[in-house]
Amino acid sequence: MSSSTPLEGAIAVIIGVFEKYASKDDNSKTLSRAEVKTLIEKELPMFVQDPSSKKGVQEMFTELEDGSGEVDFCGFMSQVANLVMVCKSVLDQN
């Protein structure tokens, strides 16, 4: 069996991160507000070192909630994609 490509590996990592944090409560298909907070703090530490950055990332994920206080995988992926695009834009400016 061949090894995965870097992009395939990245996809597997993103899915694994979602599942790791979503499985911390009774609903493993969504992230609760507490799970999102923990995910951001543990998986995006360089984005939350600065208090203004931390607030921005938390607000970005809070926008995903559908009123239930939960974020599903599609919403999570949407914000991960947005975060990647912001990072790419910043890198292009440097």
mmCIF file with all atom_site columns, C-alpha atoms in Angstrom:
data_model
loop_
_atom_site.group_PDB
_atom_site.id
_atom_site.type_symbol
_atom_site.label_atom_id
_atom_site.label_alt_id
_atom_site.label_comp_id
_atom_site.label_asym_id
_atom_site.label_entity_id
_atom_site.label_seq_id
_atom_site.pdbx_PDB_ins_code
_atom_site.Cartn_x
_atom_site.Cartn_y
_atom_site.Cartn_z
_atom_site.occupancy
_atom_site.B_iso_or_equiv
_atom_site.pdbx_formal_charge
_atom_site.auth_seq_id
_atom_site.auth_comp_id
_atom_site.auth_asym_id
_atom_site.auth_atom_id
_atom_site.pdbx_PDB_model_num
ATOM 1  C CA . MET A 1 1  ? 0.000   0.000  0.000  1.00 0.00 ? 1  MET A CA 1
ATOM 2  C CA . SER A 1 2  ? 1.374   3.424  -0.910 1.00 0.00 ? 2  SER A CA 1
ATOM 3  C CA . SER A 1 3  ? 1.842   6.159  1.629  1.00 0.00 ? 3  SER A CA 1
ATOM 4  C CA . SER A 1 4  ? -0.454  9.141  1.605  1.00 0.00 ? 4  SER A CA 1
ATOM 5  C CA . THR A 1 5  ? 0.426   12.414 -0.045 1.00 0.00 ? 5  THR A CA 1
ATOM 6  C CA . PRO A 1 6  ? 0.937   15.528 2.083  1.00 0.00 ? 6  PRO A CA 1
ATOM 7  C CA . LEU A 1 7  ? -2.537  16.797 1.167  1.00 0.00 ? 7  LEU A CA 1
ATOM 8  C CA . GLU A 1 8  ? -4.145  13.443 1.973  1.00 0.00 ? 8  GLU A CA 1
ATOM 9  C CA . GLY A 1 9  ? -2.318  13.473 5.296  1.00 0.00 ? 9  GLY A CA 1
ATOM 10 C CA . ALA A 1 10 ? -3.513  17.016 6.013  1.00 0.00 ? 10 ALA A CA 1
ATOM 11 C CA . ILE A 1 11 ? -7.117  15.994 5.317  1.00 0.00 ? 11 ILE A CA 1
ATOM 12 C CA . ALA A 1 12 ? -6.792  13.033 7.679  1.00 0.00 ? 12 ALA A CA 1
ATOM 13 C CA . VAL A 1 13 ? -5.321  15.291 10.372 1.00 0.00 ? 13 VAL A CA 1
ATOM 14 C CA . ILE A 1 14 ? -8.164  17.825 10.074 1.00 0.00 ? 14 ILE A CA 1
ATOM 15 C CA . ILE A 1 15 ? -10.781 15.079 10.355 1.00 0.00 ? 15 ILE A CA 1
ATOM 16 C CA . GLY A 1 16 ? -8.918  13.546 13.286 1.00 0.00 ? 16 GLY A CA 1
ATOM 17 C CA . VAL A 1 17 ? -8.703  16.863 15.135 1.00 0.00 ? 17 VAL A CA 1
ATOM 18 C CA . PHE A 1 18 ? -12.440 17.436 14.724 1.00 0.00 ? 18 PHE A CA 1
ATOM 19 C CA . GLU A 1 19 ? -13.252 13.931 15.921 1.00 0.00 ? 19 GLU A CA 1
ATOM 20 C CA . LYS A 1 20 ? -10.840 14.186 18.866 1.00 0.00 ? 20 LYS A CA 1
ATOM 21 C CA . TYR A 1 21 ? -12.569 17.256 20.286 1.00 0.00 ? 21 TYR A CA 1
ATOM 22 C CA . ALA A 1 22 ? -16.130 16.397 19.198 1.00 0.00 ? 22 ALA A CA 1
ATOM 23 C CA . SER A 1 23 ? -15.955 13.077 21.030 1.00 0.00 ? 23 SER A CA 1
ATOM 24 C CA . LYS A 1 24 ? -15.448 14.715 24.425 1.00 0.00 ? 24 LYS A CA 1
ATOM 25 C CA . ASP A 1 25 ? -19.201 14.816 25.132 1.00 0.00 ? 25 ASP A CA 1
ATOM 26 C CA . ASP A 1 26 ? -22.321 12.839 24.212 1.00 0.00 ? 26 ASP A CA 1
ATOM 27 C CA . ASN A 1 27 ? -22.535 14.237 20.664 1.00 0.00 ? 27 ASN A CA 1
ATOM 28 C CA . SER A 1 28 ? -19.534 13.215 18.591 1.00 0.00 ? 28 SER A CA 1
ATOM 29 C CA . LYS A 1 29 ? -20.947 14.817 15.433 1.00 0.00 ? 29 LYS A CA 1
ATOM 30 C CA . THR A 1 30 ? -20.621 18.400 16.683 1.00 0.00 ? 30 THR A CA 1
ATOM 31 C CA . LEU A 1 31 ? -18.347 20.612 18.738 1.00 0.00 ? 31 LEU A CA 1
ATOM 32 C CA . SER A 1 32 ? -19.826 22.329 21.776 1.00 0.00 ? 32 SER A CA 1
ATOM 33 C CA . ARG A 1 33 ? -18.726 25.823 22.772 1.00 0.00 ? 33 ARG A CA 1
ATOM 34 C CA . ALA A 1 34 ? -16.383 24.302 25.393 1.00 0.00 ? 34 ALA A CA 1
ATOM 35 C CA . GLU A 1 35 ? -14.932 21.871 22.841 1.00 0.00 ? 35 GLU A CA 1
ATOM 36 C CA . VAL A 1 36 ? -14.317 24.720 20.371 1.00 0.00 ? 36 VAL A CA 1
ATOM 37 C CA . LYS A 1 37 ? -12.574 26.720 23.094 1.00 0.00 ? 37 LYS A CA 1
ATOM 38 C CA . THR A 1 38 ? -10.325 23.784 23.995 1.00 0.00 ? 38 THR A CA 1
ATOM 39 C CA . LEU A 1 39 ? -9.614  23.019 20.333 1.00 0.00 ? 39 LEU A CA 1
ATOM 40 C CA . ILE A 1 40 ? -8.577  26.618 19.666 1.00 0.00 ? 40 ILE A CA 1
ATOM 41 C CA . GLU A 1 41 ? -6.357  26.773 22.738 1.00 0.00 ? 41 GLU A CA 1
ATOM 42 C CA . LYS A 1 42 ? -4.665  23.418 22.075 1.00 0.00 ? 42 LYS A CA 1
ATOM 43 C CA . GLU A 1 43 ? -4.529  23.268 18.282 1.00 0.00 ? 43 GLU A CA 1
ATOM 44 C CA . LEU A 1 44 ? -4.096  26.949 17.376 1.00 0.00 ? 44 LEU A CA 1
ATOM 45 C CA . PRO A 1 45 ? -1.788  28.250 20.115 1.00 0.00 ? 45 PRO A CA 1
ATOM 46 C CA . MET A 1 46 ? 0.067   30.714 17.891 1.00 0.00 ? 46 MET A CA 1
ATOM 47 C CA . PHE A 1 47 ? -3.264  32.317 17.002 1.00 0.00 ? 47 PHE A CA 1
ATOM 48 C CA . VAL A 1 48 ? -4.285  32.859 20.612 1.00 0.00 ? 48 VAL A CA 1
ATOM 49 C CA . GLN A 1 49 ? -1.045  34.149 22.144 1.00 0.00 ? 49 GLN A CA 1
ATOM 50 C CA . ASP A 1 50 ? -2.121  37.727 21.450 1.00 0.00 ? 50 ASP A CA 1
ATOM 51 C CA . PRO A 1 51 ? -5.425  38.568 23.207 1.00 0.00 ? 51 PRO A CA 1
ATOM 52 C CA . SER A 1 52 ? -6.809  40.339 20.121 1.00 0.00 ? 52 SER A CA 1
ATOM 53 C CA . SER A 1 53 ? -6.006  37.319 17.935 1.00 0.00 ? 53 SER A CA 1
ATOM 54 C CA . LYS A 1 54 ? -7.583  34.979 20.470 1.00 0.00 ? 54 LYS A CA 1
ATOM 55 C CA . LYS A 1 55 ? -10.768 37.034 20.453 1.00 0.00 ? 55 LYS A CA 1
ATOM 56 C CA . GLY A 1 56 ? -10.865 37.050 16.652 1.00 0.00 ? 56 GLY A CA 1
ATOM 57 C CA . VAL A 1 57 ? -10.443 33.293 16.306 1.00 0.00 ? 57 VAL A CA 1
ATOM 58 C CA . GLN A 1 58 ? -13.053 32.615 18.987 1.00 0.00 ? 58 GLN A CA 1
ATOM 59 C CA . GLU A 1 59 ? -15.483 35.028 17.319 1.00 0.00 ? 59 GLU A CA 1
ATOM 60 C CA . MET A 1 60 ? -14.886 33.361 13.973 1.00 0.00 ? 60 MET A CA 1
ATOM 61 C CA . PHE A 1 61 ? -15.871 29.957 15.361 1.00 0.00 ? 61 PHE A CA 1
ATOM 62 C CA . THR A 1 62 ? -18.752 31.404 17.410 1.00 0.00 ? 62 THR A CA 1
ATOM 63 C CA . GLU A 1 63 ? -20.300 32.668 14.173 1.00 0.00 ? 63 GLU A CA 1
ATOM 64 C CA . LEU A 1 64 ? -20.710 29.045 13.105 1.00 0.00 ? 64 LEU A CA 1
ATOM 65 C CA . GLU A 1 65 ? -23.115 28.162 15.860 1.00 0.00 ? 65 GLU A CA 1
ATOM 66 C CA . ASP A 1 66 ? -26.643 27.605 14.627 1.00 0.00 ? 66 ASP A CA 1
ATOM 67 C CA . GLY A 1 67 ? -28.247 28.790 17.846 1.00 0.00 ? 67 GLY A CA 1
ATOM 68 C CA . SER A 1 68 ? -27.779 25.413 19.493 1.00 0.00 ? 68 SER A CA 1
ATOM 69 C CA . GLY A 1 69 ? -24.270 26.241 20.685 1.00 0.00 ? 69 GLY A CA 1
ATOM 70 C CA . GLU A 1 70 ? -22.930 23.445 18.467 1.00 0.00 ? 70 GLU A CA 1
ATOM 71 C CA . VAL A 1 71 ? -20.662 23.476 15.400 1.00 0.00 ? 71 VAL A CA 1
ATOM 72 C CA . ASP A 1 72 ? -20.902 20.625 12.896 1.00 0.00 ? 72 ASP A CA 1
ATOM 73 C CA . PHE A 1 73 ? -18.069 19.363 10.694 1.00 0.00 ? 73 PHE A CA 1
ATOM 74 C CA . CYS A 1 74 ? -19.142 21.426 7.676  1.00 0.00 ? 74 CYS A CA 1
ATOM 75 C CA . GLY A 1 75 ? -19.107 24.605 9.743  1.00 0.00 ? 75 GLY A CA 1
ATOM 76 C CA . PHE A 1 76 ? -15.775 23.665 11.259 1.00 0.00 ? 76 PHE A CA 1
ATOM 77 C CA . MET A 1 77 ? -14.285 23.017 7.811  1.00 0.00 ? 77 MET A CA 1
ATOM 78 C CA . SER A 1 78 ? -15.617 26.308 6.510  1.00 0.00 ? 78 SER A CA 1
ATOM 79 C CA . GLN A 1 79 ? -13.771 28.198 9.225  1.00 0.00 ? 79 GLN A CA 1
ATOM 80 C CA . VAL A 1 80 ? -10.604 26.110 8.831  1.00 0.00 ? 80 VAL A CA 1
ATOM 81 C CA . ALA A 1 81 ? -10.659 27.012 5.126  1.00 0.00 ? 81 ALA A CA 1
ATOM 82 C CA . ASN A 1 82 ? -11.155 30.700 5.998  1.00 0.00 ? 82 ASN A CA 1
ATOM 83 C CA . LEU A 1 83 ? -8.256  30.542 8.428  1.00 0.00 ? 83 LEU A CA 1
ATOM 84 C CA . VAL A 1 84 ? -6.016  28.952 5.785  1.00 0.00 ? 84 VAL A CA 1
ATOM 85 C CA . MET A 1 85 ? -6.921  31.695 3.302  1.00 0.00 ? 85 MET A CA 1
ATOM 86 C CA . VAL A 1 86 ? -6.105  34.429 5.846  1.00 0.00 ? 86 VAL A CA 1
ATOM 87 C CA . CYS A 1 87 ? -2.768  32.774 6.604  1.00 0.00 ? 87 CYS A CA 1
ATOM 88 C CA . LYS A 1 88 ? -1.972  32.528 2.878  1.00 0.00 ? 88 LYS A CA 1
ATOM 89 C CA . SER A 1 89 ? -2.824  36.187 2.408  1.00 0.00 ? 89 SER A CA 1
ATOM 90 C CA . VAL A 1 90 ? -0.541  37.206 5.274  1.00 0.00 ? 90 VAL A CA 1
ATOM 91 C CA . LEU A 1 91 ? 2.282   35.061 3.894  1.00 0.00 ? 91 LEU A CA 1
ATOM 92 C CA . ASP A 1 92 ? 1.845   36.611 0.446  1.00 0.00 ? 92 ASP A CA 1
ATOM 93 C CA . GLN A 1 93 ? 2.253   40.092 1.952  1.00 0.00 ? 93 GLN A CA 1
ATOM 94 C CA . ASN A 1 94 ? 5.589   39.205 3.557  1.00 0.00 ? 94 ASN A CA 1
#
